[in-house]
PDB file of C-alpha atoms in Angstrom:
ATOM      1  CA  UNK A   1      11.931   1.376 -26.128  1.00 64.00           C
ATOM      2  CA  UNK A   2      11.012   1.855 -22.465  1.00 79.00           C
ATOM      3  CA  UNK A   3      11.275   5.648 -22.739  1.00 86.00           C
ATOM      4  CA  UNK A   4       8.995   5.571 -25.756  1.00 87.00           C
ATOM      5  CA  UNK A   5       6.424   3.486 -23.905  1.00 89.00           C
ATOM      6  CA  UNK A   6       6.559   5.801 -20.886  1.00 89.00           C
ATOM      7  CA  UNK A   7       6.008   8.872 -23.059  1.00 90.00           C
ATOM      8  CA  UNK A   8       3.096   7.158 -24.834  1.00 90.00           C
ATOM      9  CA  UNK A   9       1.569   6.166 -21.483  1.00 90.00           C
ATOM     10  CA  UNK A  10       1.878   9.739 -20.207  1.00 90.00           C
ATOM     11  CA  UNK A  11       0.278  11.174 -23.328  1.00 90.00           C
ATOM     12  CA  UNK A  12      -2.593   8.693 -23.279  1.00 90.00           C
ATOM     13  CA  UNK A  13      -3.135   9.035 -19.510  1.00 89.00           C
ATOM     14  CA  UNK A  14      -3.540  12.809 -19.911  1.00 87.00           C
ATOM     15  CA  UNK A  15      -6.364  12.147 -22.371  1.00 90.00           C
ATOM     16  CA  UNK A  16      -7.906   9.013 -20.869  1.00 90.00           C
ATOM     17  CA  UNK A  17      -7.829  10.350 -17.312  1.00 87.00           C
ATOM     18  CA  UNK A  18     -11.047   9.117 -15.753  1.00 88.00           C
ATOM     19  CA  UNK A  19     -10.954   7.604 -12.278  1.00 86.00           C
ATOM     20  CA  UNK A  20     -12.960   4.852 -10.645  1.00 88.00           C
ATOM     21  CA  UNK A  21     -15.321   7.354  -9.002  1.00 87.00           C
ATOM     22  CA  UNK A  22     -16.355   8.575 -12.483  1.00 86.00           C
ATOM     23  CA  UNK A  23     -18.025   5.226 -13.260  1.00 88.00           C
ATOM     24  CA  UNK A  24     -21.223   3.678 -11.983  1.00 90.00           C
ATOM     25  CA  UNK A  25     -19.739   0.250 -11.369  1.00 90.00           C
ATOM     26  CA  UNK A  26     -16.372  -1.430 -11.164  1.00 90.00           C
ATOM     27  CA  UNK A  27     -17.000  -3.451 -14.337  1.00 92.00           C
ATOM     28  CA  UNK A  28     -17.357  -0.281 -16.426  1.00 92.00           C
ATOM     29  CA  UNK A  29     -14.140   1.111 -14.945  1.00 92.00           C
ATOM     30  CA  UNK A  30     -12.261  -2.129 -15.627  1.00 93.00           C
ATOM     31  CA  UNK A  31     -13.518  -2.162 -19.229  1.00 93.00           C
ATOM     32  CA  UNK A  32     -12.326   1.438 -19.598  1.00 92.00           C
ATOM     33  CA  UNK A  33      -8.868   0.522 -18.259  1.00 92.00           C
ATOM     34  CA  UNK A  34      -8.684  -2.460 -20.597  1.00 93.00           C
ATOM     35  CA  UNK A  35      -9.531  -0.252 -23.565  1.00 92.00           C
ATOM     36  CA  UNK A  36      -6.803   2.215 -22.565  1.00 92.00           C
ATOM     37  CA  UNK A  37      -4.241  -0.589 -22.227  1.00 92.00           C
ATOM     38  CA  UNK A  38      -5.248  -1.967 -25.645  1.00 92.00           C
ATOM     39  CA  UNK A  39      -4.682   1.457 -27.201  1.00 92.00           C
ATOM     40  CA  UNK A  40      -1.285   1.860 -25.519  1.00 91.00           C
ATOM     41  CA  UNK A  41      -0.189  -1.645 -26.513  1.00 91.00           C
ATOM     42  CA  UNK A  42      -1.249  -1.120 -30.140  1.00 91.00           C
ATOM     43  CA  UNK A  43       0.678   2.143 -30.392  1.00 90.00           C
ATOM     44  CA  UNK A  44       3.796   0.758 -28.671  1.00 90.00           C
ATOM     45  CA  UNK A  45       3.856  -2.317 -30.909  1.00 90.00           C
ATOM     46  CA  UNK A  46       3.064  -0.278 -34.012  1.00 89.00           C
ATOM     47  CA  UNK A  47      -0.174  -2.107 -34.844  1.00 88.00           C
ATOM     48  CA  UNK A  48      -3.059  -0.023 -36.216  1.00 87.00           C
ATOM     49  CA  UNK A  49      -1.372   3.216 -35.133  1.00 88.00           C
ATOM     50  CA  UNK A  50      -3.428   5.363 -37.500  1.00 90.00           C
ATOM     51  CA  UNK A  51      -6.697   3.846 -36.309  1.00 91.00           C
ATOM     52  CA  UNK A  52      -5.713   4.206 -32.637  1.00 90.00           C
ATOM     53  CA  UNK A  53      -4.674   7.853 -33.133  1.00 91.00           C
ATOM     54  CA  UNK A  54      -8.034   8.471 -34.831  1.00 92.00           C
ATOM     55  CA  UNK A  55      -9.785   6.822 -31.888  1.00 92.00           C
ATOM     56  CA  UNK A  56      -7.818   8.979 -29.425  1.00 91.00           C
ATOM     57  CA  UNK A  57      -8.665  12.201 -31.298  1.00 92.00           C
ATOM     58  CA  UNK A  58     -12.336  11.211 -31.459  1.00 92.00           C
ATOM     59  CA  UNK A  59     -12.401  10.482 -27.713  1.00 90.00           C
ATOM     60  CA  UNK A  60     -10.565  13.747 -27.024  1.00 89.00           C
ATOM     61  CA  UNK A  61     -13.094  15.787 -29.019  1.00 89.00           C
ATOM     62  CA  UNK A  62     -16.073  14.031 -27.411  1.00 88.00           C
ATOM     63  CA  UNK A  63     -14.778  14.412 -23.837  1.00 87.00           C
ATOM     64  CA  UNK A  64     -13.012  17.801 -23.842  1.00 86.00           C
ATOM     65  CA  UNK A  65     -14.859  19.062 -20.763  1.00 87.00           C
ATOM     66  CA  UNK A  66     -14.301  15.975 -18.598  1.00 86.00           C
ATOM     67  CA  UNK A  67     -10.639  15.773 -19.656  1.00 87.00           C
ATOM     68  CA  UNK A  68     -10.059  19.391 -18.638  1.00 87.00           C
ATOM     69  CA  UNK A  69     -11.960  18.904 -15.366  1.00 86.00           C
ATOM     70  CA  UNK A  70      -9.976  15.760 -14.522  1.00 85.00           C
ATOM     71  CA  UNK A  71      -6.675  17.487 -15.333  1.00 85.00           C
ATOM     72  CA  UNK A  72      -7.706  20.348 -13.028  1.00 86.00           C
ATOM     73  CA  UNK A  73      -8.590  17.855 -10.266  1.00 86.00           C
ATOM     74  CA  UNK A  74      -5.237  16.146 -10.758  1.00 85.00           C
ATOM     75  CA  UNK A  75      -3.368  19.455 -10.517  1.00 85.00           C
ATOM     76  CA  UNK A  76      -5.340  20.386  -7.391  1.00 87.00           C
ATOM     77  CA  UNK A  77      -4.581  17.014  -5.771  1.00 85.00           C
ATOM     78  CA  UNK A  78      -0.878  17.431  -6.554  1.00 84.00           C
ATOM     79  CA  UNK A  79      -0.920  20.954  -5.097  1.00 85.00           C
ATOM     80  CA  UNK A  80      -2.605  19.657  -1.926  1.00 85.00           C
ATOM     81  CA  UNK A  81      -0.013  16.889  -1.613  1.00 84.00           C
ATOM     82  CA  UNK A  82       2.793  19.379  -2.100  1.00 83.00           C
ATOM     83  CA  UNK A  83       1.315  21.701   0.530  1.00 82.00           C
ATOM     84  CA  UNK A  84       1.010  18.796   2.968  1.00 81.00           C
ATOM     85  CA  UNK A  85       4.627  17.804   2.307  1.00 80.00           C
ATOM     86  CA  UNK A  86       5.767  21.391   2.909  1.00 81.00           C
ATOM     87  CA  UNK A  87       3.783  21.514   6.168  1.00 76.00           C
ATOM     88  CA  UNK A  88       5.374  18.285   7.344  1.00 79.00           C
ATOM     89  CA  UNK A  89       8.824  19.558   6.392  1.00 73.00           C
ATOM     90  CA  UNK A  90       8.272  22.785   8.330  1.00 72.00           C
ATOM     91  CA  UNK A  91       7.113  20.775  11.377  1.00 68.00           C
ATOM     92  CA  UNK A  92      10.276  18.693  11.159  1.00 67.00           C
ATOM     93  CA  UNK A  93      12.416  21.822  10.881  1.00 63.00           C
ATOM     94  CA  UNK A  94      10.649  23.296  13.904  1.00 63.00           C
ATOM     95  CA  UNK A  95      11.371  20.166  15.904  1.00 61.00           C
ATOM     96  CA  UNK A  96      14.965  20.157  14.658  1.00 59.00           C
ATOM     97  CA  UNK A  97      15.260  23.723  15.947  1.00 59.00           C
ATOM     98  CA  UNK A  98      14.287  22.541  19.420  1.00 58.00           C
ATOM     99  CA  UNK A  99      16.975  19.876  19.450  1.00 55.00           C
ATOM    100  CA  UNK A 100      19.805  21.297  21.521  1.00 55.00           C
ATOM    101  CA  UNK A 101      22.337  18.547  21.210  1.00 59.00           C
ATOM    102  CA  UNK A 102      22.707  14.844  20.678  1.00 59.00           C
ATOM    103  CA  UNK A 103      23.313  12.288  23.396  1.00 62.00           C
ATOM    104  CA  UNK A 104      26.269   9.885  23.181  1.00 63.00           C
ATOM    105  CA  UNK A 105      24.073   7.188  21.634  1.00 63.00           C
ATOM    106  CA  UNK A 106      23.064   9.559  18.805  1.00 60.00           C
ATOM    107  CA  UNK A 107      19.511  10.318  19.951  1.00 63.00           C
ATOM    108  CA  UNK A 108      18.499  13.973  20.060  1.00 58.00           C
ATOM    109  CA  UNK A 109      18.191  15.757  23.381  1.00 59.00           C
ATOM    110  CA  UNK A 110      14.931  17.709  23.173  1.00 55.00           C
ATOM    111  CA  UNK A 111      13.462  20.599  25.180  1.00 53.00           C
ATOM    112  CA  UNK A 112      11.034  19.648  27.941  1.00 56.00           C
ATOM    113  CA  UNK A 113       8.020  21.074  26.081  1.00 54.00           C
ATOM    114  CA  UNK A 114       8.679  18.664  23.171  1.00 53.00           C
ATOM    115  CA  UNK A 115       8.629  15.528  25.273  1.00 55.00           C
ATOM    116  CA  UNK A 116       5.502  13.467  25.513  1.00 55.00           C
ATOM    117  CA  UNK A 117       4.429  12.292  28.902  1.00 58.00           C
ATOM    118  CA  UNK A 118       1.905   9.763  30.124  1.00 56.00           C
ATOM    119  CA  UNK A 119      -0.540  10.433  32.885  1.00 56.00           C
ATOM    120  CA  UNK A 120      -2.905   7.637  33.899  1.00 55.00           C
ATOM    121  CA  UNK A 121      -6.564   8.374  33.335  1.00 58.00           C
ATOM    122  CA  UNK A 122      -7.381   7.186  36.876  1.00 57.00           C
ATOM    123  CA  UNK A 123      -4.712   8.646  39.152  1.00 53.00           C
ATOM    124  CA  UNK A 124      -5.790   6.594  42.183  1.00 56.00           C
ATOM    125  CA  UNK A 125      -4.558   3.330  40.624  1.00 53.00           C
ATOM    126  CA  UNK A 126      -1.028   2.976  41.899  1.00 59.00           C
ATOM    127  CA  UNK A 127      -0.622  -0.818  41.669  1.00 64.00           C
ATOM    128  CA  UNK A 128      -0.982  -3.339  38.902  1.00 62.00           C
ATOM    129  CA  UNK A 129      -4.130  -5.488  38.962  1.00 63.00           C
ATOM    130  CA  UNK A 130      -3.654  -9.138  39.897  1.00 63.00           C
ATOM    131  CA  UNK A 131      -3.930 -11.684  37.062  1.00 60.00           C
ATOM    132  CA  UNK A 132      -7.106 -13.798  36.835  1.00 64.00           C
ATOM    133  CA  UNK A 133      -5.332 -17.138  36.841  1.00 59.00           C
ATOM    134  CA  UNK A 134      -4.831 -17.072  40.587  1.00 55.00           C
ATOM    135  CA  UNK A 135      -1.819 -14.841  40.306  1.00 52.00           C
ATOM    136  CA  UNK A 136       0.596 -14.081  43.026  1.00 56.00           C
ATOM    137  CA  UNK A 137       2.380 -17.413  42.604  1.00 59.00           C
ATOM    138  CA  UNK A 138       5.874 -17.793  41.267  1.00 64.00           C
ATOM    139  CA  UNK A 139       5.896 -19.227  37.763  1.00 69.00           C
ATOM    140  CA  UNK A 140       8.511 -21.820  36.974  1.00 75.00           C
ATOM    141  CA  UNK A 141      10.763 -20.792  34.110  1.00 80.00           C
ATOM    142  CA  UNK A 142      10.142 -22.488  30.780  1.00 81.00           C
ATOM    143  CA  UNK A 143      12.718 -24.741  29.245  1.00 85.00           C
ATOM    144  CA  UNK A 144      13.986 -24.024  25.759  1.00 84.00           C
ATOM    145  CA  UNK A 145      11.903 -26.899  24.354  1.00 83.00           C
ATOM    146  CA  UNK A 146       8.703 -25.644  26.025  1.00 83.00           C
ATOM    147  CA  UNK A 147       9.332 -22.098  24.825  1.00 81.00           C
ATOM    148  CA  UNK A 148       9.900 -23.375  21.255  1.00 79.00           C
ATOM    149  CA  UNK A 149       6.654 -25.387  21.333  1.00 77.00           C
ATOM    150  CA  UNK A 150       4.700 -22.358  22.552  1.00 79.00           C
ATOM    151  CA  UNK A 151       6.214 -20.128  19.854  1.00 78.00           C
ATOM    152  CA  UNK A 152       5.526 -22.637  17.090  1.00 76.00           C
ATOM    153  CA  UNK A 153       1.955 -23.209  18.288  1.00 73.00           C
ATOM    154  CA  UNK A 154       1.356 -19.454  18.473  1.00 77.00           C
ATOM    155  CA  UNK A 155       2.585 -19.155  14.889  1.00 72.00           C
ATOM    156  CA  UNK A 156       0.063 -21.773  13.730  1.00 73.00           C
ATOM    157  CA  UNK A 157       2.518 -24.678  13.526  1.00 69.00           C
ATOM    158  CA  UNK A 158       1.702 -28.070  14.958  1.00 71.00           C
ATOM    159  CA  UNK A 159       3.662 -31.318  14.652  1.00 73.00           C
ATOM    160  CA  UNK A 160       0.360 -32.990  13.723  1.00 75.00           C
ATOM    161  CA  UNK A 161       0.375 -31.115  10.405  1.00 75.00           C
ATOM    162  CA  UNK A 162       3.891 -32.320   9.614  1.00 78.00           C
ATOM    163  CA  UNK A 163       3.060 -35.939  10.428  1.00 81.00           C
ATOM    164  CA  UNK A 164      -0.180 -35.831   8.455  1.00 83.00           C
ATOM    165  CA  UNK A 165       1.602 -34.377   5.405  1.00 84.00           C
ATOM    166  CA  UNK A 166       4.414 -36.943   5.585  1.00 84.00           C
ATOM    167  CA  UNK A 167       1.915 -39.830   5.762  1.00 86.00           C
ATOM    168  CA  UNK A 168      -0.117 -38.408   2.851  1.00 85.00           C
ATOM    169  CA  UNK A 169       2.959 -37.971   0.678  1.00 85.00           C
ATOM    170  CA  UNK A 170       4.170 -41.476   1.499  1.00 84.00           C
ATOM    171  CA  UNK A 171       0.808 -42.981   0.608  1.00 85.00           C
ATOM    172  CA  UNK A 172       0.663 -41.034  -2.648  1.00 83.00           C
ATOM    173  CA  UNK A 173       4.073 -42.415  -3.635  1.00 83.00           C
ATOM    174  CA  UNK A 174       3.115 -45.992  -2.759  1.00 81.00           C
ATOM    175  CA  UNK A 175      -0.438 -45.909  -4.151  1.00 76.00           C
ATOM    176  CA  UNK A 176      -0.550 -43.491  -7.096  1.00 64.00           C
TER     177      UNK A 176
END
């Protein structure tokens, strides 16, 4: 059953192959997609198959040029994607060719010309800037409880929300 539906979808999508850019507004495109899904569903379920096939043939005759143009665009897009994939694969092979050996941890050892390096945009800056909050002082280490509160607060959690929800749920149970 699934194979049959897939083959029907492929056949219909080769005929009804318009894209969103072919329509003036999103509503028209959505109506088009809904019509296509109705046709597919009718054929899969075996309802009004003759009428749907007639409708498909009529649409195919009326839109021969746009169907052919869209199929050509689709083939061109697939060829471009394939060419891009081949280019990426050749780049990877080229980089693999530069890998001499692997280090003990499994990472590749690469030629010097493959490595990326960082050079600061302002070479005269040799030190880190001092923080605005006074800086220079030694911060006391946070306790586990303080660190947990900071992490929860940063994630949008507050104990106030939990208390408020518990009170609301309790009141709803007592006073329905």
